[in-house]
Short mmCIF file of C-alpha atoms in Angstrom, two decimals:
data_model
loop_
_atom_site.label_atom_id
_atom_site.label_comp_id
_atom_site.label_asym_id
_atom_site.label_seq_id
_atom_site.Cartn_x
_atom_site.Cartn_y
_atom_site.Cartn_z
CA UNK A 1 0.00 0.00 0.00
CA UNK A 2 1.63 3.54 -0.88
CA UNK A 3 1.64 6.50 1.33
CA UNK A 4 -1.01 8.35 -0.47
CA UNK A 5 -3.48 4.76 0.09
CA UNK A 6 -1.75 4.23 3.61
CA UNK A 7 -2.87 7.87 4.82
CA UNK A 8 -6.10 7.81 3.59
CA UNK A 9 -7.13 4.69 5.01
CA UNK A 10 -5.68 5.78 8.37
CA UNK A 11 -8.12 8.93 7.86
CA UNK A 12 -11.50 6.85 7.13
CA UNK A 13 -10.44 4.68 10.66
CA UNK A 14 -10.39 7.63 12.82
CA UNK A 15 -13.75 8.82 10.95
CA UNK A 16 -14.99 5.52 11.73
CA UNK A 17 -13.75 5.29 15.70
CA UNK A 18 -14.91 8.74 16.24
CA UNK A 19 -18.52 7.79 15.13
CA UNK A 20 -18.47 4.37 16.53
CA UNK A 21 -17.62 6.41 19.83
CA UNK A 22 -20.61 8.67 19.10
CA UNK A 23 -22.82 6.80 18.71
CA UNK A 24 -22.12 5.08 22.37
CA UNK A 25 -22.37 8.40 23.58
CA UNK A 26 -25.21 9.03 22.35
CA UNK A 27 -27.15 5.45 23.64
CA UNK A 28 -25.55 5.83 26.70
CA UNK A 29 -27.98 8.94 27.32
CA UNK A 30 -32.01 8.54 27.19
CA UNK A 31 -34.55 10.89 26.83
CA UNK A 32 -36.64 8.62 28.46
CA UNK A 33 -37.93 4.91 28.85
CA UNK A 34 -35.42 4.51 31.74
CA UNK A 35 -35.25 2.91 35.39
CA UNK A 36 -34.34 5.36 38.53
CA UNK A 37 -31.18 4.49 41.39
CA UNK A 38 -31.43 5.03 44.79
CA UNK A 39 -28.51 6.26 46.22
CA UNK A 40 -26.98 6.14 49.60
CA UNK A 41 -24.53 9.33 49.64
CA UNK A 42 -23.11 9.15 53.43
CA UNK A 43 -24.41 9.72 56.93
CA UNK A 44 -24.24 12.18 59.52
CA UNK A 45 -23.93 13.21 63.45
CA UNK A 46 -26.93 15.29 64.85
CA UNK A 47 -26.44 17.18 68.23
CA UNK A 48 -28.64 14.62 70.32
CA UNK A 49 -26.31 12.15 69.25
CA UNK A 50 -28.76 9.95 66.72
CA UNK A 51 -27.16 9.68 63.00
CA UNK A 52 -28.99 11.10 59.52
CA UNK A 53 -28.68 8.81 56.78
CA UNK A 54 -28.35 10.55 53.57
CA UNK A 55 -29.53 9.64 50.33
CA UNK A 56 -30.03 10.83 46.55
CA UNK A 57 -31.00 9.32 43.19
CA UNK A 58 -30.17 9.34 39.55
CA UNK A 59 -33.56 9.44 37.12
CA UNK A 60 -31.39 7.85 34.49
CA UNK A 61 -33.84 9.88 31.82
CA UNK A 62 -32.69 13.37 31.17
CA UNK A 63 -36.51 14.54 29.77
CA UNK A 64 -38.89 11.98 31.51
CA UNK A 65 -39.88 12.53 34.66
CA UNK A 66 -41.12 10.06 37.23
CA UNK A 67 -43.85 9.54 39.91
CA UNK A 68 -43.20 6.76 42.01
CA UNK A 69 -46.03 6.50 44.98
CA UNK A 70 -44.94 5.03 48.51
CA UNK A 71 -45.08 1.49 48.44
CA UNK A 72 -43.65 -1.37 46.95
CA UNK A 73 -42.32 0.25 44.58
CA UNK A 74 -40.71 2.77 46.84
CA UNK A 75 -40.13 1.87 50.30
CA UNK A 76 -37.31 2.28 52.85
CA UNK A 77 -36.20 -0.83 55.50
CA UNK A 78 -36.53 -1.30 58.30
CA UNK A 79 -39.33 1.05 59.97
CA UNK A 80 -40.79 2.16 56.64
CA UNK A 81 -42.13 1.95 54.16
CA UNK A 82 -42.46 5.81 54.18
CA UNK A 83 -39.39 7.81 55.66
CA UNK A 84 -39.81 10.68 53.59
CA UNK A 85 -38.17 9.81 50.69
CA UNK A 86 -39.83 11.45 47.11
CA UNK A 87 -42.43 10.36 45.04
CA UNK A 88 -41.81 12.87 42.17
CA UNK A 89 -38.58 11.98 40.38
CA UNK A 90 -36.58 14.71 38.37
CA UNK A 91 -34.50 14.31 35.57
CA UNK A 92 -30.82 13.45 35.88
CA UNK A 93 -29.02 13.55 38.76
CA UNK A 94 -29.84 14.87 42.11
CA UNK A 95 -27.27 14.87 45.11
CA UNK A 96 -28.07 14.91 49.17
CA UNK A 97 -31.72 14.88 48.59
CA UNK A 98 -33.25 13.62 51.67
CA UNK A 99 -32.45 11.97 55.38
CA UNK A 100 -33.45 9.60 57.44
CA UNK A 101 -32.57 9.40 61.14
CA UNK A 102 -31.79 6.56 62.90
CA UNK A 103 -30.72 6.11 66.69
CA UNK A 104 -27.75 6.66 68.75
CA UNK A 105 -27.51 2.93 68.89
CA UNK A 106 -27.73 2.11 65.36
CA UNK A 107 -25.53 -1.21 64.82
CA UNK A 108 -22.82 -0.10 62.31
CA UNK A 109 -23.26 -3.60 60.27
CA UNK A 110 -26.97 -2.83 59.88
CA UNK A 111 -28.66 -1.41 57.03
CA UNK A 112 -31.31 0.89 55.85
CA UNK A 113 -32.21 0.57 52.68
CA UNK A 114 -34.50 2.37 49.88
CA UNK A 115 -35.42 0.67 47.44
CA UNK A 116 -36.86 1.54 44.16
CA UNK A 117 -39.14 -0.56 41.34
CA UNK A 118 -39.30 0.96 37.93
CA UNK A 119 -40.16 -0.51 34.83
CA UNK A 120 -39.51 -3.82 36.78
CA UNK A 121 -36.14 -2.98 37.37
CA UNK A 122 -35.17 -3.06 41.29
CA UNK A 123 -32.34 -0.93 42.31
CA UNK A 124 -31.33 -0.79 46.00
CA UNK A 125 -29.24 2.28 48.15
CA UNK A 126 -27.38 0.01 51.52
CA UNK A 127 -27.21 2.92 54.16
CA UNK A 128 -24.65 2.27 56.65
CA UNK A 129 -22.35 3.82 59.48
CA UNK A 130 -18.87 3.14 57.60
CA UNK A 131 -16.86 5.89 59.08
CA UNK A 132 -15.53 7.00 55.91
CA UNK A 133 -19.00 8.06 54.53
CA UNK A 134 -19.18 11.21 57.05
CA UNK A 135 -20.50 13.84 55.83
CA UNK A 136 -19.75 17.44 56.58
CA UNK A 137 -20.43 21.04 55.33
CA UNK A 138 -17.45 20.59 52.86
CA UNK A 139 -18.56 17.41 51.15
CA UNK A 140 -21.81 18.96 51.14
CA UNK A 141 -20.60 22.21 49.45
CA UNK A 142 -18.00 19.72 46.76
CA UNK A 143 -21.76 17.57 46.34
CA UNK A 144 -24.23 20.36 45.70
CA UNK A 145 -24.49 22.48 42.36
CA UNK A 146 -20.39 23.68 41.92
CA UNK A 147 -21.17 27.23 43.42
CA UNK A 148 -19.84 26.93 46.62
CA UNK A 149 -16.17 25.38 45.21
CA UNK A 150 -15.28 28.94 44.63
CA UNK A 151 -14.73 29.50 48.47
CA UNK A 152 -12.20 26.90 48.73
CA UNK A 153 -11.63 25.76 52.64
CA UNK A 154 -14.10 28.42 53.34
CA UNK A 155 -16.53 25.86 52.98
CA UNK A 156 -15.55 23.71 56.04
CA UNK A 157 -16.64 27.04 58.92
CA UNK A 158 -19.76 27.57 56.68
CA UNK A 159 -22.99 26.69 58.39
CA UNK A 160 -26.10 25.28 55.82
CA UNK A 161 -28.56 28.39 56.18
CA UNK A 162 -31.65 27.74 58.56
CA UNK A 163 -35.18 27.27 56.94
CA UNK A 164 -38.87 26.50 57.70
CA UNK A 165 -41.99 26.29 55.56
CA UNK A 166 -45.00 27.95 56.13
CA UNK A 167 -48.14 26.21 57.30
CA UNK A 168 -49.95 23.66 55.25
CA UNK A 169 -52.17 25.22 52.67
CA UNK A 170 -55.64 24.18 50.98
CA UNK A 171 -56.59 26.08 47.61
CA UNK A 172 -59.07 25.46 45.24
CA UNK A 173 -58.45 25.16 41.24
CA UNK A 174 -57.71 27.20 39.52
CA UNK A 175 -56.73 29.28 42.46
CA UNK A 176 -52.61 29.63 42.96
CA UNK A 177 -51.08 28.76 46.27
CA UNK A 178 -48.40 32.01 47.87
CA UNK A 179 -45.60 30.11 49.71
CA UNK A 180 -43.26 31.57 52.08
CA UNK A 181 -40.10 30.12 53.54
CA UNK A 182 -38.17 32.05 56.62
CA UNK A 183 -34.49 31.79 56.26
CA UNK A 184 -31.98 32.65 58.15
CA UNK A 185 -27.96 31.59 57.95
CA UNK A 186 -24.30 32.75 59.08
CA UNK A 187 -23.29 35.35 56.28
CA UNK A 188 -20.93 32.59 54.82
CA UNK A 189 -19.70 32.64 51.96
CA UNK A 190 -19.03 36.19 51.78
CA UNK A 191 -20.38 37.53 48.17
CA UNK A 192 -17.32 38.89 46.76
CA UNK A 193 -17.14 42.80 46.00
CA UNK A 194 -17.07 43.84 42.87
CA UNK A 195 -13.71 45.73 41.89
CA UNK A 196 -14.17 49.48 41.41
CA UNK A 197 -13.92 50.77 37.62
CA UNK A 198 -10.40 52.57 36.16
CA UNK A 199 -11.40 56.25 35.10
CA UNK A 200 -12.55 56.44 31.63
CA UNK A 201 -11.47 58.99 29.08
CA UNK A 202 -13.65 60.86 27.27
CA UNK A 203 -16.77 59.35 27.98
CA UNK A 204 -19.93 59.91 30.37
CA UNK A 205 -20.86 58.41 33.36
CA UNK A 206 -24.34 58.37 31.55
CA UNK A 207 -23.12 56.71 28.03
CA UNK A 208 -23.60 53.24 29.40
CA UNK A 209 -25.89 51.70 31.69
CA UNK A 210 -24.67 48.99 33.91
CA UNK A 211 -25.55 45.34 33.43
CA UNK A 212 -26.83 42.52 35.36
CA UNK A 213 -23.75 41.60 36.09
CA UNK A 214 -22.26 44.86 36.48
CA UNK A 215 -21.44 46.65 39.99
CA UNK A 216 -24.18 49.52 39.34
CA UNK A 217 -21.36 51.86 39.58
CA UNK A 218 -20.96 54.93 37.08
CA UNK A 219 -18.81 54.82 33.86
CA UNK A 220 -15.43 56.31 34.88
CA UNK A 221 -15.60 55.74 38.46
CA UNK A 222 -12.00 56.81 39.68
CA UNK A 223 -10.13 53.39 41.26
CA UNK A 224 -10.10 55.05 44.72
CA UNK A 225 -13.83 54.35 44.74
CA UNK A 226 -15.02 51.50 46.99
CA UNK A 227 -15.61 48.38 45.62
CA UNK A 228 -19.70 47.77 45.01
CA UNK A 229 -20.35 44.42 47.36
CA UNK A 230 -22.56 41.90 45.29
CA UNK A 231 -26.29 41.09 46.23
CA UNK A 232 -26.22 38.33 48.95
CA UNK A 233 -26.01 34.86 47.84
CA UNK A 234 -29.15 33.79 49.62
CA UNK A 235 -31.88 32.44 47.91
CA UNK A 236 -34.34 29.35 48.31
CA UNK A 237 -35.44 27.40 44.90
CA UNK A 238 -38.79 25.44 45.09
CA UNK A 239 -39.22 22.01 43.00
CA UNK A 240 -42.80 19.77 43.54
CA UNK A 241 -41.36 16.99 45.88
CA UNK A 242 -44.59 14.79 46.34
CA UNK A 243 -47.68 14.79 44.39
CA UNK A 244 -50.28 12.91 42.64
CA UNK A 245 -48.71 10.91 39.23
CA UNK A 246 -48.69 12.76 36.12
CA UNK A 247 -48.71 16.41 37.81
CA UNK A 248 -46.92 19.32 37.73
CA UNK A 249 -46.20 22.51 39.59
CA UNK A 250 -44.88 25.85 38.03
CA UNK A 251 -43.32 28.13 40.05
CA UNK A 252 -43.00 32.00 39.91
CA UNK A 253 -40.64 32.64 40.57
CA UNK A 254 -38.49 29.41 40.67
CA UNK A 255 -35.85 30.77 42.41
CA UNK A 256 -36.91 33.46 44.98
CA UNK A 257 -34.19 35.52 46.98
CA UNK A 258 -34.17 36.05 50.43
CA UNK A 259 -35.08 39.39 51.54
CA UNK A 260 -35.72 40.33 55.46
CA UNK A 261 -35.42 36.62 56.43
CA UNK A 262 -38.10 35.57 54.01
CA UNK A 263 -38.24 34.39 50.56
CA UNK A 264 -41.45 33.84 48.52
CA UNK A 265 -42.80 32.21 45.40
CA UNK A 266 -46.31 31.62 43.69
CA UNK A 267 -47.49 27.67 43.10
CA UNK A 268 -49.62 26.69 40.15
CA UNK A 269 -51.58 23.17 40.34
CA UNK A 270 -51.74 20.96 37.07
CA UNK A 271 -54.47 19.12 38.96
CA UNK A 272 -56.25 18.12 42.10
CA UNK A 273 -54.43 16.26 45.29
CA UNK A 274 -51.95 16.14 48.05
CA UNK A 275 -48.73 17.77 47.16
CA UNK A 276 -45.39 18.51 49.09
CA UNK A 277 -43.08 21.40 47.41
CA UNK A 278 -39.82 21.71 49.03
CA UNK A 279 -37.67 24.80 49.27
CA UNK A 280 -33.93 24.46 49.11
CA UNK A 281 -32.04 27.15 51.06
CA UNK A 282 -28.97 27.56 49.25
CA UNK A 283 -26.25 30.35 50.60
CA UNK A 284 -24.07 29.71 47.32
CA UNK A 285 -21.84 26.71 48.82
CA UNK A 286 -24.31 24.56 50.83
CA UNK A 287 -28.38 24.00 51.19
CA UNK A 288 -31.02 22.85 53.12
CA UNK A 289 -34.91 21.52 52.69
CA UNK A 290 -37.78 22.57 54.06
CA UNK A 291 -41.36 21.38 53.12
CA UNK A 292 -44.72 22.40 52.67
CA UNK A 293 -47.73 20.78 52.37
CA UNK A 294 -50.42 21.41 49.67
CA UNK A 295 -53.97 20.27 49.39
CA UNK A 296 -55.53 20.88 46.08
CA UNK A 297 -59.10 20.61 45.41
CA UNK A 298 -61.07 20.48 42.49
CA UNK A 299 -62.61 23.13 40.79
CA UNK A 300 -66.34 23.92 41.94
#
């Protein structure tokens, strides 16, 4: 074979490898028809001395999502089968989602285990107190949505931010439900300040308006001017935990800051039942759940 033959048949095997290899890329990930895991993520130490077993899962779909009702299907061992684990199943994955707590004299051999039936595929998360599956406020902040990686070590004297739900709620369709969460947390991480502007030649302070992003300073701010801090990092983001299979919630907004201790978002009902929605205080390294409980009934 001559170098001109040799060369181009080298060519058309690379072509070949590089779609053979996208084309397992591209079965590896489903738009839906898939199972979901359970997922036991690591445990950890309360004040009163019990243990919190954490856990997650992985909807392998990244459009479908999935309602899986307490029960065989869905149960947690021993003590169950409902321990608070959710029925409404998100795409993709979805780290330190829920705890259970179990007693200061848990064996460290036993188990606790979720288990989850979908499509008639069983998948199982062993809980367990293995010493090396502690969890603190770092491995939460490495775990949760990249944000809080930023701060470094930082991380480790950061305290998750403090929330509650309001009371339980009963609304009528096609009437919207107003919930509140009351947050409150340590000032950690610090938002980082915005670095003052170099004076600008020849143009106005009012040529330009600031953006989003932007420290809301003037144009041609002179670099002894102090540094704009950014807007706090505090916020609480509301998903529909539990609810009746085949509904939805929408959310307005989705993500609500925190103003005054409080943050706030409107809930829209697809249809009649019992719902839980779940804020997620998030201080831009770690978060924390709280839930509230909606009753939904049908239109008169």
């Amino acid at each position: 074979m001559n170098q001109s033959r040799l060369r181009a048949f080298a060519l058309a095997m690379v072509v070949f490898a590089c779609a053979v290899s996208s084309g397992e890329s591209r079965q590896l990930t489903y738009a839906r028809g898939q199972n979901v895991a359970a997922v036991f993520d690591g445990w950890e130490r309360s004040p009163d001395g019990t243990f919190r077993m954490v856990f997650s899962y992985y909807n392998r779909n990244y459009e479908e999502t999935l309602d899986i009702p307490v029960g065989p299907n869905n149960n947690i061992e021993p003590s169950g089968p409902d321990q608070g684990q959710p029925t409404h199943f998100l795409p993709g994955r979805h780290k330190l989602v829920f705890s259970v707590k179990v007693p200061k004299n848990w064996d460290s051999a036993k188990r606790l285990v979720w288990t989850l039936t979908v499509r008639g595929k069983t998948e199982k998360a062993n809980a367990f107190l293995l010493r090396e599956w502690e969890i603190n406020n770092q491995v939460r902040a490495q775990n949760g949505d990249g944000s809080g990686l930023a701060f470094g070590n930082a991380a480790e004297y950061n305290e998750a931010p403090q929330i509650s739900g309001g009371p339980a709620q009963k609304i009528t369709l096609p009437n919207v439900a107003t919930l509140t969460a009351s947050v409150t947390d340590d000032g950690l991480p610090k938002p980082r300040a915005l670095p003052s502007l170099p004076p600008t030649a020849g143009r106005s302070s009012a040529a330009v308006s600031p953006g989003a992003g932007d420290s809301g300073g003037a144009i041609g701010a002179t670099p002894s001017a102090a540094a704009a801090p950014r807007p706090s990092l505090l916020r609480v983001t509301w998903v529909m935990y539990r609810g009746p299979a085949g509904s939805t919630v929408k959310f307005v907004p989705e993500r609500s800051p925190v103003t005054d201790g409080r943050a706030t978002t409107t809930a829209s009902f697809s249809q009649p039942g019992e719902y839980v929605v779940r804020g997620y205080a998030d201080d831009g390294a770690v978060t924390s759940p709280a839930d509230i409980g909606v009753t939904v009934a049908p239109a008169k």
